[in-house]
mmCIF file of C-alpha atoms and ligand atoms in Angstrom:
data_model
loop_
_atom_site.group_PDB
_atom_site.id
_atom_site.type_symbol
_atom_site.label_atom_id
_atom_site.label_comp_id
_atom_site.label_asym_id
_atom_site.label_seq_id
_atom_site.Cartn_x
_atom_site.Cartn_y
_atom_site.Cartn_z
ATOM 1 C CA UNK G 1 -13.993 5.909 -5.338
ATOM 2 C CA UNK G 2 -10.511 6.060 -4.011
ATOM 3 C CA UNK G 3 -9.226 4.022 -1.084
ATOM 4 C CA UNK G 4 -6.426 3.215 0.729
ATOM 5 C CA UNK G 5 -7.338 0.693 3.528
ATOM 6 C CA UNK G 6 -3.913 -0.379 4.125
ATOM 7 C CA UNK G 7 -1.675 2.118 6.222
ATOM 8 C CA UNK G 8 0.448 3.085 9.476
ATOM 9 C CA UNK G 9 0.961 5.843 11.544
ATOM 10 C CA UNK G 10 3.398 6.461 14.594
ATOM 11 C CA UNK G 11 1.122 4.373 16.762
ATOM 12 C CA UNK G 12 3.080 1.386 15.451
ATOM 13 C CA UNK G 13 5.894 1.067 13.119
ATOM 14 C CA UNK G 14 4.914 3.922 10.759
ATOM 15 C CA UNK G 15 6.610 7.725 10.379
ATOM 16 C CA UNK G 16 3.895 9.387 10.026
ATOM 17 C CA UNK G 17 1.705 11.128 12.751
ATOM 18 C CA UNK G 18 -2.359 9.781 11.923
ATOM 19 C CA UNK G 19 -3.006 13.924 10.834
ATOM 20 C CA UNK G 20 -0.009 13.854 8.117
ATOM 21 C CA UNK G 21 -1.256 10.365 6.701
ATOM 22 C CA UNK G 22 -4.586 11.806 6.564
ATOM 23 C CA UNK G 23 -3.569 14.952 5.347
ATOM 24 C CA UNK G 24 -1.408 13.464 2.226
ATOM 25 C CA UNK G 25 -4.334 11.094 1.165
ATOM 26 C CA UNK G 26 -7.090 14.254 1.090
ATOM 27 C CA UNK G 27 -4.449 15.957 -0.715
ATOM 28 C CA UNK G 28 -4.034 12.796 -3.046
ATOM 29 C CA UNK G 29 -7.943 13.134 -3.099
ATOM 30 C CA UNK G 30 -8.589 10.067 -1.426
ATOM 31 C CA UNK G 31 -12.562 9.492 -0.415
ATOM 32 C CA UNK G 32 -11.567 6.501 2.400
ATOM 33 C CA UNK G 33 -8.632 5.765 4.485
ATOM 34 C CA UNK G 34 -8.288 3.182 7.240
ATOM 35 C CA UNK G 35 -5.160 3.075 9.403
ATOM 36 C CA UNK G 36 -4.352 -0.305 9.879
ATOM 37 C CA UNK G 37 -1.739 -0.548 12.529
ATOM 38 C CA UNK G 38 -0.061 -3.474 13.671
ATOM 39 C CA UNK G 39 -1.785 -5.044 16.496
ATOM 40 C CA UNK G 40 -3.088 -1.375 17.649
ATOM 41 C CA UNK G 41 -6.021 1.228 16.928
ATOM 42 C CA UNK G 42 -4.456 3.980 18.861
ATOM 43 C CA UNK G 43 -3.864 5.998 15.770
ATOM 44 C CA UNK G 44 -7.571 6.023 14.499
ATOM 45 C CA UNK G 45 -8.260 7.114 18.261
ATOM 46 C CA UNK G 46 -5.820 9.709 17.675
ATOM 47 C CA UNK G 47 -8.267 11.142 14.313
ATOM 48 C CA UNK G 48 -11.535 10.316 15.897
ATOM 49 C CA UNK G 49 -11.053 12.011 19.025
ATOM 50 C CA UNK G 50 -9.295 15.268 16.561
ATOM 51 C CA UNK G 51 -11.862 17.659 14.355
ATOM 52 C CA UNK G 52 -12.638 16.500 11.297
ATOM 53 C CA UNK G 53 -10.492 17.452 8.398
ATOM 54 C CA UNK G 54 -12.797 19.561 5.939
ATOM 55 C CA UNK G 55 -12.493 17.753 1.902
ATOM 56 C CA UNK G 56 -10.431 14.793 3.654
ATOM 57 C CA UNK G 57 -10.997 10.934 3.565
ATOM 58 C CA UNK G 58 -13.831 9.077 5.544
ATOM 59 C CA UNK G 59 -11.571 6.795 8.283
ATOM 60 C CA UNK G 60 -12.483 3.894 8.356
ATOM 61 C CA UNK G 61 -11.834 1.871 11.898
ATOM 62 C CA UNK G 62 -9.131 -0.608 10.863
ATOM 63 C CA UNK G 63 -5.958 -2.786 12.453
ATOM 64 C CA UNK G 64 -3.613 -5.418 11.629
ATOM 65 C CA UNK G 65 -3.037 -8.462 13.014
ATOM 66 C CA UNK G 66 -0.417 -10.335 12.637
ATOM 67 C CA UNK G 67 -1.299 -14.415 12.931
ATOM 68 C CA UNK G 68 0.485 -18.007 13.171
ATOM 69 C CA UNK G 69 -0.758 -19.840 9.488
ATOM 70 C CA UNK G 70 1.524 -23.103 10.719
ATOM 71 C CA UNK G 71 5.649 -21.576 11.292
ATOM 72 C CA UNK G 72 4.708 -19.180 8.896
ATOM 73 C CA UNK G 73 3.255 -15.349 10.197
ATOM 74 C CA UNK G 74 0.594 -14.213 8.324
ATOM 75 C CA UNK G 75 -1.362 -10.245 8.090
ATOM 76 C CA UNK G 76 -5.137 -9.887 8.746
ATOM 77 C CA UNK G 77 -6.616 -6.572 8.181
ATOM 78 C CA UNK G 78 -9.686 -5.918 9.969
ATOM 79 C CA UNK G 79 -11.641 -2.925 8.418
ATOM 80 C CA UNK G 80 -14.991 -1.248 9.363
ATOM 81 C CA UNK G 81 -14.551 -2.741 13.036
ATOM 82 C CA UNK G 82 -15.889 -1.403 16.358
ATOM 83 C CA UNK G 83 -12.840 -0.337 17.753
ATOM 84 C CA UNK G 84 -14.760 -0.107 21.328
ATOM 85 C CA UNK G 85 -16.033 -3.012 21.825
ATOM 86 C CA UNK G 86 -14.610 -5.187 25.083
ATOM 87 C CA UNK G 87 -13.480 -8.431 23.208
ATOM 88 C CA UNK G 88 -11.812 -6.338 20.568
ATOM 89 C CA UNK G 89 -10.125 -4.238 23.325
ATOM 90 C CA UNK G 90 -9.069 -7.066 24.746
ATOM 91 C CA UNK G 91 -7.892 -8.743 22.117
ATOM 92 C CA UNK G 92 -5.588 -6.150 21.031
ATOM 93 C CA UNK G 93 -4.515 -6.038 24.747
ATOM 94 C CA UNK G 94 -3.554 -9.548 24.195
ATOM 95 C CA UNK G 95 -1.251 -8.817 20.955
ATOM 96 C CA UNK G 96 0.208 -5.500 22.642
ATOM 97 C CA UNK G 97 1.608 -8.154 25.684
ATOM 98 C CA UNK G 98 2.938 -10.770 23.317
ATOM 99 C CA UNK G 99 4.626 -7.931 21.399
ATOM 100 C CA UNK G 100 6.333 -6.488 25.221
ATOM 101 C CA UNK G 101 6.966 -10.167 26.243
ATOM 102 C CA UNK G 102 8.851 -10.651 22.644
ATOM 103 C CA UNK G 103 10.707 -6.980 22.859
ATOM 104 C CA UNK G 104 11.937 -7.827 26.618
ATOM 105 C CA UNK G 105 13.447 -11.131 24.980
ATOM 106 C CA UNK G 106 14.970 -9.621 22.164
ATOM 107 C CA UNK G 107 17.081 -7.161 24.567
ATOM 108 C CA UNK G 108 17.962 -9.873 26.959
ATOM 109 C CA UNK G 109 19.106 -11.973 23.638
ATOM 110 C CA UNK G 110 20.892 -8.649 23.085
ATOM 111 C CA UNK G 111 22.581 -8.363 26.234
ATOM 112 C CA UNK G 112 23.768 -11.484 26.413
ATOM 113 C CA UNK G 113 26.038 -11.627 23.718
ATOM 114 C CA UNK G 114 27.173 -8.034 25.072
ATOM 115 C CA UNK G 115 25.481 -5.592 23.295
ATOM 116 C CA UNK G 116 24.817 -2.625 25.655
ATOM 117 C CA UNK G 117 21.595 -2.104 24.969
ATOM 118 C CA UNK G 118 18.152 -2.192 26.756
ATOM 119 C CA UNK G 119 14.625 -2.205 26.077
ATOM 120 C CA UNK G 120 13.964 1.136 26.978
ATOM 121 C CA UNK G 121 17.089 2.483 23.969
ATOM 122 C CA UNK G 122 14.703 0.054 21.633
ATOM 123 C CA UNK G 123 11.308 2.024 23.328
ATOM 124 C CA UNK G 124 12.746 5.595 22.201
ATOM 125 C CA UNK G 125 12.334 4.566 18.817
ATOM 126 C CA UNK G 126 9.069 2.770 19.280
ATOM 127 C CA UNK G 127 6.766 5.926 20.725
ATOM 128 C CA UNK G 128 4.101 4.572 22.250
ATOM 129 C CA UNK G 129 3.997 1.070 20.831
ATOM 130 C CA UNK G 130 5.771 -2.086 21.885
ATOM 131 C CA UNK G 131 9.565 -1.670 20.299
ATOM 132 C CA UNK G 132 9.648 -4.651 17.035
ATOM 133 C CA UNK G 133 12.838 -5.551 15.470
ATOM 134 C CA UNK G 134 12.944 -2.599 13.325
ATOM 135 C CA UNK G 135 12.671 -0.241 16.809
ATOM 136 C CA UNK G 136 15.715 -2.387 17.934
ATOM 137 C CA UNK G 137 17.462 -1.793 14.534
ATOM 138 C CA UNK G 138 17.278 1.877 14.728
ATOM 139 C CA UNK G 139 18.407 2.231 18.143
ATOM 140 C CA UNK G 140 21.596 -0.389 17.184
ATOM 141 C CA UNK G 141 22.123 2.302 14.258
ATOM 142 C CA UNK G 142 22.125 5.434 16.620
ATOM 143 C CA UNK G 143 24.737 3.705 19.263
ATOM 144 C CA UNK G 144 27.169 3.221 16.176
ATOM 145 C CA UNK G 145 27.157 -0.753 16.109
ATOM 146 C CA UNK G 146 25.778 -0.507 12.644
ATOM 147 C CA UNK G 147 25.514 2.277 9.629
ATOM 148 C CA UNK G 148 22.275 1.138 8.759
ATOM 149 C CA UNK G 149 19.190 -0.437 9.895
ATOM 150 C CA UNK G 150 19.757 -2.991 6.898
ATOM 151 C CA UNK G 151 23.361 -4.289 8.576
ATOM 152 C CA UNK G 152 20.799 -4.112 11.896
ATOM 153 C CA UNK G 153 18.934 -7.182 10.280
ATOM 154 C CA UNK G 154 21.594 -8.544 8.746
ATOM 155 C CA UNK G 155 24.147 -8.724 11.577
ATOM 156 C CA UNK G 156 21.139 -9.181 14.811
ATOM 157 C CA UNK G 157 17.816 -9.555 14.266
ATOM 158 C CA UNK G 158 17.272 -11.056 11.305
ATOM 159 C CA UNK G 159 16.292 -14.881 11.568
ATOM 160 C CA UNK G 160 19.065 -17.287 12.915
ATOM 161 C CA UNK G 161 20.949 -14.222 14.593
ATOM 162 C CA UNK G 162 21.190 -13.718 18.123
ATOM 163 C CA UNK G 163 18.395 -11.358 18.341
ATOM 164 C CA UNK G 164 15.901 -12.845 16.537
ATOM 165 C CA UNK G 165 12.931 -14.631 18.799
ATOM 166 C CA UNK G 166 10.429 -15.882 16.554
ATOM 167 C CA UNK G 167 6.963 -14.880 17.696
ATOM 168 C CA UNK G 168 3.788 -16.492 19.230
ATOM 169 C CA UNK G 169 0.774 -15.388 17.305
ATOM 170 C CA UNK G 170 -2.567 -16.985 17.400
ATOM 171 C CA UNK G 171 -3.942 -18.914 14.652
ATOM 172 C CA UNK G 172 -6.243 -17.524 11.606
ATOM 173 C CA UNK G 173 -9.680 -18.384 12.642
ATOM 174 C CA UNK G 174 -8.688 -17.058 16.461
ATOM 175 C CA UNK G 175 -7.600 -13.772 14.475
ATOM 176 C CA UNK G 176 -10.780 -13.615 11.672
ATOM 177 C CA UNK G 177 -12.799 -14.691 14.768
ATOM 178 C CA UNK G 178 -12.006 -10.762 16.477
ATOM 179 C CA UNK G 179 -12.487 -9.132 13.805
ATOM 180 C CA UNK G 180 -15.958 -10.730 13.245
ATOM 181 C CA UNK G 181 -16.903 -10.066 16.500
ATOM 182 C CA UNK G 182 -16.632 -6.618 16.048
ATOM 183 C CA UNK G 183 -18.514 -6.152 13.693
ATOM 184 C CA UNK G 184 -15.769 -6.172 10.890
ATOM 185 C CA UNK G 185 -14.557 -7.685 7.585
ATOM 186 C CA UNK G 186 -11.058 -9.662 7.664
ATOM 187 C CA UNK G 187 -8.858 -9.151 4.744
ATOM 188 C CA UNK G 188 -5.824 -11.071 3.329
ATOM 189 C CA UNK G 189 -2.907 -8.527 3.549
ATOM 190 C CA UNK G 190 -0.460 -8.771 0.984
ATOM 191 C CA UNK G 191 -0.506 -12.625 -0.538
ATOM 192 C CA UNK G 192 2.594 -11.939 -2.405
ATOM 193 C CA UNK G 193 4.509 -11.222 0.493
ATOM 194 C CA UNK G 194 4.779 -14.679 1.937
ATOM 195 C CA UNK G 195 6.577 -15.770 -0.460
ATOM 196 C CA UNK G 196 4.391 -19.305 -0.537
ATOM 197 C CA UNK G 197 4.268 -20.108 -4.228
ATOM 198 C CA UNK G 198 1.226 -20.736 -6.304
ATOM 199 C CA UNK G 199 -0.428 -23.769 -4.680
ATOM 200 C CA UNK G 200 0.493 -22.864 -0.932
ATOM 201 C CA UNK G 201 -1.110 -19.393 -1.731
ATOM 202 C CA UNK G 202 -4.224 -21.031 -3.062
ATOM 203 C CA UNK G 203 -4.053 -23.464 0.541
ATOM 204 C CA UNK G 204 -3.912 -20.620 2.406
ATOM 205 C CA UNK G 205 -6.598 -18.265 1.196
ATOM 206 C CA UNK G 206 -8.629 -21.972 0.692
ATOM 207 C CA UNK G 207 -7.796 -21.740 5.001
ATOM 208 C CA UNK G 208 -8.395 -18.087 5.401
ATOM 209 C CA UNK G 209 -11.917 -18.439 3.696
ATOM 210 C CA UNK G 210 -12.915 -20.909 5.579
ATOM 211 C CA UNK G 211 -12.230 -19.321 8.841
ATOM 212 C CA UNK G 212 -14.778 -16.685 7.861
ATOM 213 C CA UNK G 213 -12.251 -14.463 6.045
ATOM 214 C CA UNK G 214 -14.224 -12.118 3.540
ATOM 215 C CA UNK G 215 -11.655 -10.474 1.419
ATOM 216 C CA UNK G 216 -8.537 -10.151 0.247
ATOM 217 C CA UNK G 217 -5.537 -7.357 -1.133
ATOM 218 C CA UNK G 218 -5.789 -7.117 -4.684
ATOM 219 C CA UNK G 219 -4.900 -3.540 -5.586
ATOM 220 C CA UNK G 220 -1.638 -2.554 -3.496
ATOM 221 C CA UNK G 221 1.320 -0.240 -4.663
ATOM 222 C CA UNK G 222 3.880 -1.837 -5.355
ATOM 223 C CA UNK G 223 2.837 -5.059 -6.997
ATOM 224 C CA UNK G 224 3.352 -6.585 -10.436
ATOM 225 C CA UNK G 225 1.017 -6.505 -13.248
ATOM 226 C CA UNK G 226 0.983 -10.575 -12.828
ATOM 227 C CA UNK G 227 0.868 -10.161 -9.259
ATOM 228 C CA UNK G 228 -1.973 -8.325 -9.037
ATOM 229 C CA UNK G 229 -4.127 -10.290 -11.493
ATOM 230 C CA UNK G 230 -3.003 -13.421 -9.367
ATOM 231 C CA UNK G 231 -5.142 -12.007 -6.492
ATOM 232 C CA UNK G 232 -7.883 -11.125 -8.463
ATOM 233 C CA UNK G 233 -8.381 -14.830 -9.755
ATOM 234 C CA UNK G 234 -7.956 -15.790 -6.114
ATOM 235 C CA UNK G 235 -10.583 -13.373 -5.026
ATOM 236 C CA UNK G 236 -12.895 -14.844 -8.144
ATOM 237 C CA UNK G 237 -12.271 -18.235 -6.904
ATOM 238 C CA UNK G 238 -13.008 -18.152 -3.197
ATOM 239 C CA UNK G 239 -15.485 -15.345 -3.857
ATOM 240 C CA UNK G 240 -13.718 -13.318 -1.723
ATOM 241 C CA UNK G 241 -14.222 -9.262 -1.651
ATOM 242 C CA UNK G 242 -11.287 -7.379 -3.033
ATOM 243 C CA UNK G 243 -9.506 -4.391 -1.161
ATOM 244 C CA UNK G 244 -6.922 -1.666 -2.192
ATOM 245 C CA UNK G 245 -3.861 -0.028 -0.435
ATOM 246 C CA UNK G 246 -0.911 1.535 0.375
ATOM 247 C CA UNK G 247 0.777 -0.242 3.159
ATOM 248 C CA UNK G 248 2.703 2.913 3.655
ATOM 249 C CA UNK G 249 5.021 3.273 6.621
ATOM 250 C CA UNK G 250 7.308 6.487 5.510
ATOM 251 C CA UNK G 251 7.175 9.067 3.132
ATOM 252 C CA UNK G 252 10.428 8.265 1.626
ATOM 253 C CA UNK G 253 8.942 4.788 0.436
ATOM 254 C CA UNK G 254 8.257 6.551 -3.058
ATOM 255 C CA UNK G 255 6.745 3.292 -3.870
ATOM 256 C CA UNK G 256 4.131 2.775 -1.543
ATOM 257 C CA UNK G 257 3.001 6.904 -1.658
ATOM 258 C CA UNK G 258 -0.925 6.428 -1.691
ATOM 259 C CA UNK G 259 -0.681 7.948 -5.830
ATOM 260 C CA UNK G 260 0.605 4.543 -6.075
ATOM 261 C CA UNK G 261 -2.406 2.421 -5.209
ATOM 262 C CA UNK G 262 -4.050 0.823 -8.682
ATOM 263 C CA UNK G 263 -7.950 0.429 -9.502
ATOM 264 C CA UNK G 264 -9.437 -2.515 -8.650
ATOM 265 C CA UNK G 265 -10.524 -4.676 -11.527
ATOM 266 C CA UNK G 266 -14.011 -3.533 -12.990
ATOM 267 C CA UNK G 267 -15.647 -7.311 -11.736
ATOM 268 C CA UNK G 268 -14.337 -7.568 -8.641
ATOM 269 C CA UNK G 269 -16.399 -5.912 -5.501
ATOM 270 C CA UNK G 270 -14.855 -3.747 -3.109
ATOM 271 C CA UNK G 271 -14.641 -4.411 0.128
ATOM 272 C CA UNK G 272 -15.958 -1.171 0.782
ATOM 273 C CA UNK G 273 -19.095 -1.750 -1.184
ATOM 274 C CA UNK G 274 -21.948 -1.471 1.335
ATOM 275 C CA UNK G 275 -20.309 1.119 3.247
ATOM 276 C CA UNK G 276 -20.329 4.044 1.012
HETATM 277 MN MN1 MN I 301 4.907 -2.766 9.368
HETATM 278 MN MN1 MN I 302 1.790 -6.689 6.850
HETATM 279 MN MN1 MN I 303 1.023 -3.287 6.863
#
């Protein structure tokens, strides 16, 4: 069984459209996909309201939420959720205003320090999705302010710069709660990425689990041999089931490409297990 339960499309800060994401992983050979857009399940609509592709991956009904954990932001995936149902809608609704209400403060931060640009330059880059920092980034790149969306960062967004507003997410168990009450599993995104240490890691998936959190990432690209086994023993631990995935946003990220995504250890279970 292949699967890639971590991935985004156009509908938030991906590159690809939801049909080329699908159509790389059946050509990978994937048997399950979930797109797993930030804050937004537009792109599965996109695929469930399309015609089936023939030999391609089951979708599974996914997002990803981004939550407070303390100062610090922390990803929730919630997989196998029903994308329809009203709380869920509205809590989605919810994270798509916070993310306007931060982009509208991020341009007047802009602004006022006399950068001519506006929300809507920032919204050109962000399709149909609220712009993020990186949306601003790109559009600072095309009006020649910056070469890159790295100097972008580095020069506005990036924390303690002029255009950096530091969100307002809601807590874990508000987060886990959602995704419970539709009818889904919440997963730890990336551990590793937090960049917590050992014993803070272990706190927070100790947190995590106890707001009714079910599994966690243990088979992503891009991850150490050490990494990886760290979130095995922390799925052993807590009991937690595992998951596997891409995180892909572009096709250029040759390191994230779905071929990329390892097995799960043989003891673990999937988080997929009862719905295959
Ligand atoms: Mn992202
Ligand atoms: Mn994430
Ligand atoms: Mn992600």
């Amino acid at each position: 069984m292949r699967a890639d339960l971590h991935t985004h499309t156009t509908a938030s800060d991906g590159e690809l459209e939801p049909a080329a994401l699908r159509a790389l992983h059946a050509e990978v050979g994937f048997d399950l996909l979930a797109i797993t857009d930030h804050d937004t399940v537009a792109g599965w609509a996109t695929l469930d309201a399309a015609p089936p592709l023939a030999g391609g991956p089951r979708l599974i009904p996914g997002i990803e939420f981004s939550a407070a954990d303390g100062r610090h932001e922390i990803h929730v995936v919630g997989l196998n959720i029903d994308p329809r149902s009203p709380a869920f809608m509205a809590a989605v609704d919810a994270q798509q205003a916070r993310r306007r209400e931060r982009a509208e403060r991020i341009a007047a931060r802009l602004q006022s320090i006399g950068v001519a640009l506006t929300l809507a330059d920032a919204q050109r880059h962000a399709g149909a999705a609220p712009p993020g920092r990186v949306h601003f980034a790109r559009a600072l790149v095309e009006s020649g302010r910056v070469p890159d969306v790295e100097s972008a960062f580095r020069r506005y967004l990036r924390h303690g710069k002029p255009g950096a507003v530091p969100h307002d997410w809601p807590d874990i168990e508000q987060v886990v709660d959602w995704v419970r009450a539709a009818g889904g599993r919440a997963v730890l995104a990336h551990p590793q990425a937090y960049d917590l240490g050992r014993k803070r890691l272990r706190e927070l998936v100790g947190r995590f689990t106890r707001a009714g959190g079910e599994a966690i990432e243990v088979a992503l690209a891009n991850l150490r041999p050490d990494q990886m086994a760290q979130s095995a023993a922390l799925a052993r631990e807590f009991g937690l089931l595992a998951s596997a995935g891409s995180d892909l946003h572009a096709p250029s990220q040759f390191w994230r490409l779905p071929s990329k995504v390892p097995q799960l250890p043989d003891d673990l279970v999937p988080v997929w297990h009862d719905w295959v």
